[in-house]
Tab-separated table of N, CA and C in Angstrom:
chain	number	residue	atom	x	y	z
A	1490	LEU	N	0.261	-0.945	0.347
A	1490	LEU	CA	0.012	0.124	-0.115
A	1490	LEU	C	1.106	1.228	-0.406
A	1491	GLN	N	0.906	1.825	-0.641
A	1491	GLN	CA	0.930	3.457	-1.093
A	1491	GLN	C	0.800	4.426	-0.324
A	1492	LEU	N	1.033	5.246	-0.121
A	1492	LEU	CA	-0.177	6.622	0.208
A	1492	LEU	C	0.922	7.173	0.348
A	1493	SER	N	0.587	8.542	-1.017
A	1493	SER	CA	0.714	10.224	-1.634
A	1493	SER	C	0.705	11.072	-1.358
A	1494	SER	N	0.810	12.239	-2.101
A	1494	SER	CA	-0.003	13.358	-1.806
A	1494	SER	C	0.022	13.525	-3.519
A	1495	PRO	N	-0.582	14.309	-3.866
A	1495	PRO	CA	-0.936	14.407	-5.695
A	1495	PRO	C	0.972	15.744	-5.366
A	1496	VAL	N	1.004	16.172	-5.145
A	1496	VAL	CA	2.335	17.140	-5.564
A	1496	VAL	C	3.567	15.962	-5.421
A	1497	CYS	N	3.028	15.121	-4.616
A	1497	CYS	CA	4.761	14.510	-4.620
A	1497	CYS	C	5.423	14.125	-5.640
A	1498	THR	N	6.450	14.348	-5.564
A	1498	THR	CA	7.765	13.896	-6.644
A	1498	THR	C	8.374	12.320	-6.267
A	1499	PRO	N	8.310	12.736	-5.282
A	1499	PRO	CA	9.527	11.165	-4.615
A	1499	PRO	C	7.794	10.514	-4.562
A	1500	CYS	N	7.360	10.286	-4.798
A	1500	CYS	CA	5.938	9.739	-4.464
A	1500	CYS	C	4.949	8.832	-6.307
A	1501	ARG	N	5.847	9.751	-7.322
A	1501	ARG	CA	6.103	9.325	-8.458
A	1501	ARG	C	7.077	7.783	-8.125
A	1502	ARG	N	7.840	8.316	-8.082
A	1502	ARG	CA	9.611	7.454	-8.076
A	1502	ARG	C	9.085	5.975	-7.271
A	1503	THR	N	8.214	6.150	-6.756
A	1503	THR	CA	8.492	5.171	-5.552
A	1503	THR	C	7.038	3.814	-6.698
A	1504	ALA	N	6.316	4.992	-7.186
A	1504	ALA	CA	5.039	4.072	-7.839
A	1504	ALA	C	6.094	3.370	-8.658
A	1505	GLU	N	6.910	4.316	-9.205
A	1505	GLU	CA	7.685	3.326	-10.933
A	1505	GLU	C	8.753	2.310	-10.140
A	1506	LEU	N	8.752	2.745	-8.860
A	1506	LEU	CA	9.736	1.154	-8.241
A	1506	LEU	C	9.385	-0.410	-7.784
A	1507	ILE	N	8.019	-0.209	-7.059
A	1507	ILE	CA	7.118	-0.925	-6.919
A	1507	ILE	C	6.249	-1.380	-7.996
A	1508	ASP	N	6.315	-0.598	-9.230
A	1508	ASP	CA	5.628	-1.431	-10.629
A	1508	ASP	C	6.530	-2.475	-10.860
A	1509	ASP	N	7.709	-1.771	-11.006
A	1509	ASP	CA	9.128	-2.643	-12.061
A	1509	ASP	C	8.939	-4.195	-10.229
A	1510	LEU	N	8.388	-3.914	-9.015
A	1510	LEU	CA	8.759	-4.914	-7.980
A	1510	LEU	C	7.741	-6.039	-8.179
A	1511	ARG	N	6.345	-5.444	-8.393
A	1511	ARG	CA	5.295	-6.101	-9.353
A	1511	ARG	C	5.317	-7.278	-10.488
A	1512	ALA	N	6.059	-6.286	-11.461
A	1512	ALA	CA	6.758	-6.852	-13.015
A	1512	ALA	C	8.209	-8.088	-12.181
A	1513	ARG	N	8.455	-8.351	-11.599
A	1513	ARG	CA	9.621	-9.367	-10.994
A	1513	ARG	C	9.064	-10.019	-10.333
A	1514	ARG	N	8.034	-9.636	-9.368
A	1514	ARG	CA	7.439	-11.479	-8.652
A	1514	ARG	C	6.268	-11.047	-9.239
A	1515	PRO	N	5.748	-12.523	-9.787
A	1515	PRO	CA	3.986	-12.650	-9.387
A	1515	PRO	C	3.276	-12.332	-7.646
A	1516	GLY	N	2.590	-11.735	-8.032
A	1516	GLY	CA	1.843	-11.463	-6.459
A	1516	GLY	C	1.883	-10.987	-5.595
A	1517	VAL	N	2.584	-9.914	-6.330
A	1517	VAL	CA	2.447	-8.746	-5.713
A	1517	VAL	C	1.464	-7.583	-6.072
A	1518	VAL	N	0.745	-7.247	-4.992
A	1518	VAL	CA	-0.392	-6.001	-5.405
A	1518	VAL	C	0.120	-4.428	-5.264
A	1519	HIS	N	0.060	-3.748	-5.948
A	1519	HIS	CA	-0.019	-2.121	-5.203
A	1519	HIS	C	-0.754	-1.627	-5.630
A	1520	ALA	N	-1.293	-0.765	-4.417
A	1520	ALA	CA	-2.342	-0.058	-4.609
A	1520	ALA	C	-1.771	1.378	-3.967
A	1521	GLU	N	-2.655	2.780	-4.151
A	1521	GLU	CA	-1.350	3.892	-4.139
A	1521	GLU	C	-3.007	4.945	-3.457
A	1522	ILE	N	-2.873	5.065	-2.101
A	1522	ILE	CA	-4.407	5.727	-2.289
A	1522	ILE	C	-3.988	8.060	-1.904
A	1523	ASP	N	-4.136	8.477	-2.330
A	1523	ASP	CA	-3.846	9.909	-1.661
A	1523	ASP	C	-4.523	10.626	-0.991
A	1524	VAL	N	-3.129	10.350	-0.485
A	1524	VAL	CA	-3.674	11.230	1.195
A	1524	VAL	C	-4.623	12.433	1.705
A	1525	ALA	N	-4.259	13.179	0.076
A	1525	ALA	CA	-5.203	14.936	0.212
A	1525	ALA	C	-7.315	14.306	0.311
A	1526	GLN	N	-7.407	13.288	-0.147
A	1526	GLN	CA	-8.433	12.379	-0.639
A	1526	GLN	C	-9.130	11.657	0.311
A	1527	ARG	N	-7.963	11.141	1.363
A	1527	ARG	CA	-8.311	9.819	2.203
A	1527	ARG	C	-7.328	9.910	2.900
A	1528	PRO	N	-7.665	11.178	4.645
A	1528	PRO	CA	-7.119	12.030	5.256
A	1528	PRO	C	-7.564	9.760	6.436
A	1529	ASP	N	-8.820	9.811	6.504
A	1529	ASP	CA	-9.077	9.031	7.277
A	1529	ASP	C	-7.825	7.517	7.363
A	1530	VAL	N	-7.546	7.008	5.964
A	1530	VAL	CA	-6.664	5.944	5.890
A	1530	VAL	C	-4.468	6.576	7.293
A	1531	ALA	N	-4.695	7.392	6.378
A	1531	ALA	CA	-3.913	8.318	6.846
A	1531	ALA	C	-3.817	8.246	8.218
A	1532	ARG	N	-4.474	8.342	8.799
A	1532	ARG	CA	-4.820	8.811	10.292
A	1532	ARG	C	-4.931	7.273	10.547
A	1533	THR	N	-5.867	6.281	10.332
A	1533	THR	CA	-5.813	4.848	10.731
A	1533	THR	C	-4.614	4.011	10.862
A	1534	LEU	N	-3.397	4.646	10.031
A	1534	LEU	CA	-2.454	3.787	10.018
A	1534	LEU	C	-1.336	4.278	10.551
A	1535	GLY	N	-1.666	5.915	11.164
A	1535	GLY	CA	-0.637	6.712	11.249
A	1535	GLY	C	0.563	6.924	10.754
A	1536	VAL	N	0.062	7.484	9.185
A	1536	VAL	CA	1.166	8.090	8.279
A	1536	VAL	C	0.986	9.452	8.152
A	1537	LEU	N	2.380	10.485	8.766
A	1537	LEU	CA	2.832	11.591	9.165
A	1537	LEU	C	2.900	12.032	7.125
A	1538	ARG	N	4.345	11.511	6.863
A	1538	ARG	CA	4.860	11.762	6.115
A	1538	ARG	C	4.221	10.702	4.039
A	1539	THR	N	4.902	11.168	3.119
A	1539	THR	CA	4.671	11.390	1.507
A	1539	THR	C	5.900	10.865	1.000
A	1540	PRO	N	5.900	9.468	0.414
A	1540	PRO	CA	5.142	8.811	0.136
A	1540	PRO	C	6.069	7.511	1.476
A	1541	THR	N	5.042	7.302	1.781
A	1541	THR	CA	4.744	5.906	2.952
A	1541	THR	C	4.278	5.201	1.998
A	1542	VAL	N	5.401	3.999	2.452
A	1542	VAL	CA	4.871	2.303	1.683
A	1542	VAL	C	4.604	1.385	2.858
A	1543	VAL	N	3.734	0.860	2.559
A	1543	VAL	CA	3.346	-0.010	4.142
A	1543	VAL	C	2.609	-1.426	3.668
A	1544	ALA	N	4.174	-2.641	3.752
A	1544	ALA	CA	3.432	-4.339	2.767
A	1544	ALA	C	3.246	-4.579	4.053
A	1545	PHE	N	1.810	-5.347	3.147
A	1545	PHE	CA	0.995	-6.688	4.028
A	1545	PHE	C	0.913	-7.677	3.461
A	1546	ASP	N	0.863	-8.836	4.733
A	1546	ASP	CA	1.036	-10.168	3.699
A	1546	ASP	C	-0.337	-10.720	3.764
A	1547	ARG	N	-0.422	-11.939	2.887
A	1547	ARG	CA	-1.661	-11.788	2.741
A	1547	ARG	C	-2.913	-12.845	4.630
A	1548	ALA	N	-2.311	-12.601	5.010
A	1548	ALA	CA	-3.143	-12.873	6.097
A	1548	ALA	C	-3.938	-11.464	7.218
A	1549	GLY	N	-2.642	-10.158	6.826
A	1549	GLY	CA	-3.396	-8.767	6.310
A	1549	GLY	C	-1.864	-8.454	7.549
A	1550	ALA	N	-1.188	-8.769	7.646
A	1550	ALA	CA	-0.116	-8.594	8.714
A	1550	ALA	C	1.217	-7.195	7.920
A	1551	GLU	N	1.423	-6.943	9.141
A	1551	GLU	CA	2.129	-5.843	8.309
A	1551	GLU	C	3.594	-6.205	8.183
A	1552	LEU	N	4.480	-6.288	7.035
A	1552	LEU	CA	5.277	-6.735	6.513
A	1552	LEU	C	7.632	-5.664	6.946
A	1553	LEU	N	5.749	-4.431	6.276
A	1553	LEU	CA	7.609	-2.985	6.329
A	1553	LEU	C	6.930	-2.213	5.711
A	1554	ARG	N	7.393	-1.168	6.988
A	1554	ARG	CA	6.838	0.499	6.267
A	1554	ARG	C	8.090	1.490	6.811
A	1555	LEU	N	8.068	2.302	5.086
A	1555	LEU	CA	9.061	2.543	4.998
A	1555	LEU	C	8.689	4.295	4.068
A	1556	SER	N	9.028	5.142	4.910
A	1556	SER	CA	8.340	6.989	4.459
A	1556	SER	C	10.004	7.267	3.918
A	1557	GLY	N	9.628	8.054	2.636
A	1557	GLY	CA	10.770	8.480	2.030
A	1557	GLY	C	10.666	7.901	1.114
A	1558	LEU	N	11.486	8.213	-0.048
A	1558	LEU	CA	12.234	7.099	-1.167
A	1558	LEU	C	12.085	5.592	-0.745
A	1559	PRO	N	11.661	4.696	-1.124
A	1559	PRO	CA	12.566	3.212	-0.834
A	1559	PRO	C	13.655	2.910	-1.658
A	1560	ARG	N	14.385	2.186	-1.256
A	1560	ARG	CA	15.216	1.797	-1.432
A	1560	ARG	C	14.569	0.312	-2.496
A	1561	ARG	N	15.347	0.482	-3.651
A	1561	ARG	CA	14.769	-1.149	-4.101
A	1561	ARG	C	15.471	-1.947	-3.571
A	1562	ALA	N	16.506	-1.974	-2.649
A	1562	ALA	CA	17.345	-3.352	-1.760
A	1562	ALA	C	16.312	-3.402	-1.207
A	1563	ASP	N	15.563	-2.886	0.076
A	1563	ASP	CA	14.650	-2.933	0.920
A	1563	ASP	C	13.374	-3.399	0.895
A	1564	LEU	N	12.352	-3.204	-0.772
A	1564	LEU	CA	11.546	-3.673	-0.972
A	1564	LEU	C	11.626	-5.155	-1.220
A	1565	ASP	N	13.180	-5.920	-1.639
A	1565	ASP	CA	12.956	-6.438	-2.298
A	1565	ASP	C	13.425	-7.782	-1.237
A	1566	ALA	N	13.621	-6.801	-0.080
A	1566	ALA	CA	14.488	-8.023	1.265
A	1566	ALA	C	13.066	-7.469	2.255
A	1567	ALA	N	12.068	-6.870	2.044
A	1567	ALA	CA	11.268	-7.677	3.316
A	1567	ALA	C	9.996	-7.950	2.239
A	1568	LEU	N	10.493	-9.066	0.938
A	1568	LEU	CA	9.541	-9.516	0.430
A	1568	LEU	C	10.628	-11.438	0.497
A	1569	ASP	N	11.594	-11.030	0.684
A	1569	ASP	CA	12.545	-12.720	1.388
A	1569	ASP	C	11.867	-12.377	2.059
């Protein structure tokens, strides 16, 4: 889950990184939420900065939370 804002340049780059991750790892799903339109989601997850990426396993347990532009290696490591 990527929490973004419309004027956030690192948010666009983060989406590109996650799209690359999805291409390399079947089964990865990417959903992006605009915190300006859905502040309730940001509040519920305690997100104060965009971009923030929160990865969940199939059971809904949080695996990873990164604020700012993530590194590709960190995304890969979280899924390993």
